Each structure stands twice: as structure tokens, then as C-alpha cells.
PDB file of C-alpha atoms in Angstrom:
ATOM      1  CA  TYR A 136     327.651  57.285 114.603  1.00  0.00           C
ATOM      2  CA  GLU A 137     329.668  55.645 117.326  1.00  0.00           C
ATOM      3  CA  ILE A 138     333.183  56.609 118.249  1.00  0.00           C
ATOM      4  CA  ALA A 139     334.822  53.477 119.563  1.00  0.00           C
ATOM      5  CA  SER A 140     336.102  53.977 123.080  1.00  0.00           C
ATOM      6  CA  CYS A 141     339.092  51.740 122.387  1.00  0.00           C
ATOM      7  CA  LEU A 142     340.634  54.194 119.927  1.00  0.00           C
ATOM      8  CA  VAL A 143     343.627  56.260 120.993  1.00  0.00           C
ATOM      9  CA  GLY A 144     345.894  58.914 119.545  1.00  0.00           C
ATOM     10  CA  SER A 145     345.771  59.592 115.833  1.00  0.00           C
ATOM     11  CA  GLU A 146     343.095  56.940 115.233  1.00  0.00           C
ATOM     12  CA  MET A 147     340.673  59.006 117.344  1.00  0.00           C
ATOM     13  CA  CYS A 148     341.531  62.094 115.311  1.00  0.00           C
ATOM     14  CA  ILE A 149     340.797  60.218 112.077  1.00  0.00           C
ATOM     15  CA  ARG A 150     337.444  59.017 113.424  1.00  0.00           C
ATOM     16  CA  ASP A 151     336.568  62.533 114.614  1.00  0.00           C
ATOM     17  CA  ARG A 152     337.450  63.945 111.185  1.00  0.00           C
ATOM     18  CA  GLU A 153     335.265  61.316 109.486  1.00  0.00           C
ATOM     19  CA  TYR A 154     332.468  62.138 111.930  1.00  0.00           C
ATOM     20  CA  LEU A 155     332.839  65.842 111.142  1.00  0.00           C
ATOM     21  CA  GLU A 156     332.810  65.163 107.395  1.00  0.00           C
ATOM     22  CA  ASP A 157     329.658  63.051 107.684  1.00  0.00           C
ATOM     23  CA  LEU A 158     327.920  65.669 109.808  1.00  0.00           C
ATOM     24  CA  VAL A 159     328.784  68.540 107.472  1.00  0.00           C
ATOM     25  CA  SER A 160     328.071  66.709 104.206  1.00  0.00           C
ATOM     26  CA  ASP A 161     324.743  65.393 105.537  1.00  0.00           C
ATOM     27  CA  THR A 162     323.657  68.882 106.627  1.00  0.00           C
ATOM     28  CA  MET A 163     325.128  71.437 104.227  1.00  0.00           C
ATOM     29  CA  ALA A 164     324.925  71.851 100.456  1.00  0.00           C
ATOM     30  CA  LYS A 165     328.212  70.880  98.803  1.00  0.00           C
ATOM     31  CA  GLN A 166     328.965  74.425  97.617  1.00  0.00           C
ATOM     32  CA  HIS A 167     329.053  75.601 101.251  1.00  0.00           C
ATOM     33  CA  TYR A 168     331.994  73.560 102.531  1.00  0.00           C
ATOM     34  CA  LYS A 169     335.457  72.339 101.596  1.00  0.00           C
ATOM     35  CA  PHE A 170     337.298  69.515 103.351  1.00  0.00           C
ATOM     36  CA  GLN A 171     341.061  69.598 103.939  1.00  0.00           C
ATOM     37  CA  TYR A 172     341.241  73.229 102.889  1.00  0.00           C
ATOM     38  CA  THR A 173     344.731  74.758 102.592  1.00  0.00           C
ATOM     39  CA  PHE A 174     345.105  78.436 103.469  1.00  0.00           C
ATOM     40  CA  GLU A 175     347.505  80.842 101.765  1.00  0.00           C
ATOM     41  CA  ASN A 176     349.909  80.458 104.720  1.00  0.00           C
ATOM     42  CA  GLY A 177     350.089  76.683 104.090  1.00  0.00           C
ATOM     43  CA  SER A 178     348.070  75.561 107.113  1.00  0.00           C
ATOM     44  CA  ARG A 179     345.353  73.009 106.444  1.00  0.00           C
ATOM     45  CA  VAL A 180     342.014  72.886 108.231  1.00  0.00           C
ATOM     46  CA  ASP A 181     339.733  69.845 108.295  1.00  0.00           C
ATOM     47  CA  CYS A 182     336.719  71.776 107.023  1.00  0.00           C
ATOM     48  CA  LEU A 183     336.015  75.289 105.826  1.00  0.00           C
ATOM     49  CA  LEU A 184     332.395  76.402 105.768  1.00  0.00           C
ATOM     50  CA  THR A 185     331.997  78.758 102.812  1.00  0.00           C
ATOM     51  CA  LEU A 186     328.996  80.872 103.635  1.00  0.00           C
ATOM     52  CA  GLY A 187     329.463  83.746 101.215  1.00  0.00           C
ATOM     53  CA  SER A 188     332.492  85.973 100.914  1.00  0.00           C
ATOM     54  CA  SER A 189     335.828  84.764 102.283  1.00  0.00           C
ATOM     55  CA  ASP A 190     335.437  86.806 105.462  1.00  0.00           C
ATOM     56  CA  GLN A 191     332.315  84.755 106.179  1.00  0.00           C
ATOM     57  CA  SER A 192     334.101  81.396 105.909  1.00  0.00           C
ATOM     58  CA  ILE A 193     334.414  79.439 109.146  1.00  0.00           C
ATOM     59  CA  PRO A 194     337.236  76.956 109.755  1.00  0.00           C
ATOM     60  CA  ILE A 195     336.446  73.768 111.686  1.00  0.00           C
ATOM     61  CA  ASP A 196     339.199  71.662 113.220  1.00  0.00           C
ATOM     62  CA  SER A 197     338.591  68.089 114.377  1.00  0.00           C
ATOM     63  CA  LYS A 198     342.127  66.999 115.286  1.00  0.00           C
ATOM     64  CA  PHE A 199     341.497  67.176 119.024  1.00  0.00           C
ATOM     65  CA  SER A 200     343.436  64.489 120.911  1.00  0.00           C
ATOM     66  CA  TRP A 201     341.694  63.021 123.914  1.00  0.00           C
ATOM     67  CA  GLU A 202     344.199  60.266 124.605  1.00  0.00           C
ATOM     68  CA  ASN A 203     345.067  61.722 128.032  1.00  0.00           C
ATOM     69  CA  TYR A 204     341.357  61.982 128.865  1.00  0.00           C
ATOM     70  CA  LYS A 205     340.977  58.281 128.088  1.00  0.00           C
ATOM     71  CA  LYS A 206     344.010  57.415 130.220  1.00  0.00           C
ATOM     72  CA  MET A 207     342.709  59.576 133.065  1.00  0.00           C
ATOM     73  CA  SER A 208     339.330  57.827 132.912  1.00  0.00           C
ATOM     74  CA  GLU A 209     340.808  54.341 132.859  1.00  0.00           C
ATOM     75  CA  THR A 210     343.404  54.501 135.618  1.00  0.00           C
ATOM     76  CA  ASN A 211     342.665  53.789 139.267  1.00  0.00           C
ATOM     77  CA  ASP A 212     345.981  55.210 140.435  1.00  0.00           C
ATOM     78  CA  GLU A 213     345.289  58.697 141.865  1.00  0.00           C
ATOM     79  CA  THR A 214     348.813  59.986 141.119  1.00  0.00           C
ATOM     80  CA  GLN A 215     348.529  58.917 137.492  1.00  0.00           C
ATOM     81  CA  LYS A 216     344.984  60.276 137.294  1.00  0.00           C
ATOM     82  CA  LYS A 217     346.209  63.712 138.431  1.00  0.00           C
ATOM     83  CA  GLN A 218     349.067  63.661 135.923  1.00  0.00           C
ATOM     84  CA  PHE A 219     346.783  62.628 133.058  1.00  0.00           C
ATOM     85  CA  ALA A 220     344.318  65.351 134.076  1.00  0.00           C
ATOM     86  CA  LYS A 221     347.130  67.904 134.003  1.00  0.00           C
ATOM     87  CA  ASP A 222     348.296  66.609 130.613  1.00  0.00           C
ATOM     88  CA  PHE A 223     344.736  66.701 129.265  1.00  0.00           C
ATOM     89  CA  ALA A 224     344.314  70.293 130.446  1.00  0.00           C
ATOM     90  CA  GLN A 225     347.498  71.203 128.586  1.00  0.00           C
ATOM     91  CA  ASP A 226     346.213  69.369 125.488  1.00  0.00           C
ATOM     92  CA  ILE A 227     343.068  71.506 125.573  1.00  0.00           C
ATOM     93  CA  THR A 228     344.984  74.775 125.952  1.00  0.00           C
ATOM     94  CA  ASN A 229     347.400  73.828 123.182  1.00  0.00           C
ATOM     95  CA  HIS A 230     344.577  72.897 120.864  1.00  0.00           C
ATOM     96  CA  ILE A 231     342.654  76.106 121.496  1.00  0.00           C
ATOM     97  CA  ASN A 232     345.793  78.005 120.497  1.00  0.00           C
ATOM     98  CA  LYS A 233     346.259  75.848 117.388  1.00  0.00           C
ATOM     99  CA  VAL A 234     342.650  76.268 116.254  1.00  0.00           C
ATOM    100  CA  SER A 235     342.862  80.039 116.704  1.00  0.00           C
ATOM    101  CA  GLN A 236     345.640  80.063 114.093  1.00  0.00           C
ATOM    102  CA  TYR A 237     343.069  79.084 111.442  1.00  0.00           C
ATOM    103  CA  ILE A 238     341.517  82.530 111.802  1.00  0.00           C
ATOM    104  CA  ASN A 239     343.088  84.448 108.934  1.00  0.00           C
ATOM    105  CA  GLU A 240     342.096  88.011 108.137  1.00  0.00           C
ATOM    106  CA  GLY A 241     340.794  88.209 104.586  1.00  0.00           C
ATOM    107  CA  GLU A 242     340.396  84.428 104.347  1.00  0.00           C
ATOM    108  CA  THR A 243     338.022  83.584 107.199  1.00  0.00           C
ATOM    109  CA  SER A 244     335.524  85.022 109.598  1.00  0.00           C
ATOM    110  CA  PRO A 245     336.908  86.091 112.974  1.00  0.00           C
ATOM    111  CA  ILE A 246     335.868  82.767 114.572  1.00  0.00           C
ATOM    112  CA  ALA A 247     336.814  79.100 114.295  1.00  0.00           C
ATOM    113  CA  TYR A 248     335.170  75.921 115.539  1.00  0.00           C
ATOM    114  CA  MET A 249     336.987  73.335 117.628  1.00  0.00           C
ATOM    115  CA  PHE A 250     335.084  70.080 117.014  1.00  0.00           C
ATOM    116  CA  ILE A 251     335.192  67.525 119.817  1.00  0.00           C
ATOM    117  CA  GLY A 252     333.705  64.284 118.524  1.00  0.00           C
ATOM    118  CA  SER A 253     332.704  62.968 121.944  1.00  0.00           C
ATOM    119  CA  SER A 254     329.870  64.646 123.809  1.00  0.00           C
ATOM    120  CA  GLY A 255     331.184  63.150 127.070  1.00  0.00           C
ATOM    121  CA  VAL A 256     334.622  64.703 126.581  1.00  0.00           C
ATOM    122  CA  PHE A 257     332.989  67.963 125.500  1.00  0.00           C
ATOM    123  CA  GLU A 258     330.875  68.013 128.677  1.00  0.00           C
ATOM    124  CA  ALA A 259     333.921  67.324 130.864  1.00  0.00           C
ATOM    125  CA  ILE A 260     335.742  70.239 129.245  1.00  0.00           C
ATOM    126  CA  GLN A 261     332.767  72.551 129.759  1.00  0.00           C
ATOM    127  CA  LYS A 262     332.455  71.612 133.430  1.00  0.00           C
ATOM    128  CA  SER A 263     336.141  72.018 134.149  1.00  0.00           C
ATOM    129  CA  GLU A 264     337.173  74.484 136.837  1.00  0.00           C
ATOM    130  CA  ARG A 265     339.844  75.743 134.426  1.00  0.00           C
ATOM    131  CA  ASN A 266     337.133  77.490 132.355  1.00  0.00           C
ATOM    132  CA  PHE A 267     338.389  76.357 128.967  1.00  0.00           C
ATOM    133  CA  VAL A 268     335.273  77.747 127.286  1.00  0.00           C
ATOM    134  CA  LYS A 269     336.231  81.277 128.332  1.00  0.00           C
ATOM    135  CA  GLN A 270     339.832  80.635 127.341  1.00  0.00           C
ATOM    136  CA  ALA A 271     338.612  79.580 123.888  1.00  0.00           C
ATOM    137  CA  ARG A 272     336.305  82.584 123.536  1.00  0.00           C
ATOM    138  CA  VAL A 273     339.202  84.951 124.180  1.00  0.00           C
ATOM    139  CA  LYS A 274     340.870  83.367 121.129  1.00  0.00           C
ATOM    140  CA  ASN A 275     337.597  83.475 119.108  1.00  0.00           C
ATOM    141  CA  VAL A 276     337.368  79.683 119.171  1.00  0.00           C
ATOM    142  CA  ILE A 277     333.985  78.062 119.696  1.00  0.00           C
ATOM    143  CA  MET A 278     334.094  74.539 121.088  1.00  0.00           C
ATOM    144  CA  VAL A 279     331.407  72.286 119.624  1.00  0.00           C
ATOM    145  CA  ASP A 280     330.357  68.676 119.982  1.00  0.00           C
ATOM    146  CA  PRO A 281     328.260  66.834 117.378  1.00  0.00           C
ATOM    147  CA  ASP A 282     324.944  68.171 118.697  1.00  0.00           C
ATOM    148  CA  THR A 283     325.984  71.811 118.988  1.00  0.00           C
ATOM    149  CA  LEU A 284     327.717  71.760 115.609  1.00  0.00           C
ATOM    150  CA  PHE A 285     324.632  70.225 114.030  1.00  0.00           C
ATOM    151  CA  SER A 286     322.467  73.047 115.392  1.00  0.00           C
ATOM    152  CA  HIS A 287     324.909  75.666 114.054  1.00  0.00           C
ATOM    153  CA  LEU A 288     324.986  73.958 110.649  1.00  0.00           C
ATOM    154  CA  ARG A 289     321.186  73.773 110.466  1.00  0.00           C
ATOM    155  CA  ASN A 290     320.964  77.481 111.231  1.00  0.00           C
ATOM    156  CA  TYR A 291     323.549  78.294 108.554  1.00  0.00           C
ATOM    157  CA  LYS A 292     321.673  76.146 106.074  1.00  0.00           C
ATOM    158  CA  LEU A 293     318.399  77.965 106.819  1.00  0.00           C
ATOM    159  CA  ILE A 294     320.113  81.340 106.414  1.00  0.00           C
ATOM    160  CA  MET A 295     321.751  80.286 103.155  1.00  0.00           C
ATOM    161  CA  GLN A 296     318.394  79.111 101.729  1.00  0.00           C
ATOM    162  CA  LYS A 297     316.868  82.571 102.141  1.00  0.00           C
TER     163      LYS A 297
END
């Protein structure tokens, strides 16, 4: 599956959601996931893994915007590059906070996945000096790219088969 590098804004989010849906539906049995799930509080998550009781359900969000990352990567102007990097860092922080809101006592497990459809963007976030991974962990958000999510899904599938 290729995410076109020319996509920006909401189009990237749509492609990431489609990528997530393909990954989940190709890996998990249909009874173990729901797409576009609406919680009692009215919020809607892209995917809810249903792994048993409700407190074992794991929300997965794929609406991560990497428009500022793309702009930062494309510009040669150092001032603009710094501004886009700052904006991208804020995007990450904001999204971690948004994903953490999908953790609902009685409806989900105490964790949520933040799906980043580009392994390159995921790697840049992990290597950042801002330590976004730790920031996410504090909020019980696990950042995943396609490969790491696939490994989690395969493990869940093996557990569910037993």
C-alpha cells in the first residue's frame, strides 16, 4: 500500500484511515473490530478493536495530519523550515491529547493507538528531541506505524484464537 507523497491535509487523513481499515480487516476477524465507532459521549473513533469485554476494547485513531511535516521537508528556506517544524511539533502534541480522549472508562481499555500511516513520519517523531513517545505514554497513547500495528494485531489475533 503506497501513501502518495503529494497528498496534503484531509486527503492524507482519508488515505491513512483507508490504510488502517485495510490493515485491520486483513488481519483481524470481523467480530473483533468496528470502524467509525461512536462512543456514548458522541466522539467517533476510526476503529475500535473489540477483544472481549468493553474494558478490553482498544480505540485506534488515524486522523493524524502530517501536512506541516511535508511542508518542512519540502522547503529550502531555513526560517520556514523551523516554523513548520514548530507547527508539526504542536500538531503531534495536539493529536496525542485528542487520541487520549478516546480512552473512556467502562467503554475501552486504558490505552489507545495513534496510527501514523507513514513509517518515515513515525520514525521522525520517534527520533525527535521532544520525546513525543514519552509524552504519549503519559496519556496512555501508543504511537504505531503500519508495521508496529500489524505486529500488535497479529498478537491479538493469536490470543483471540486460543
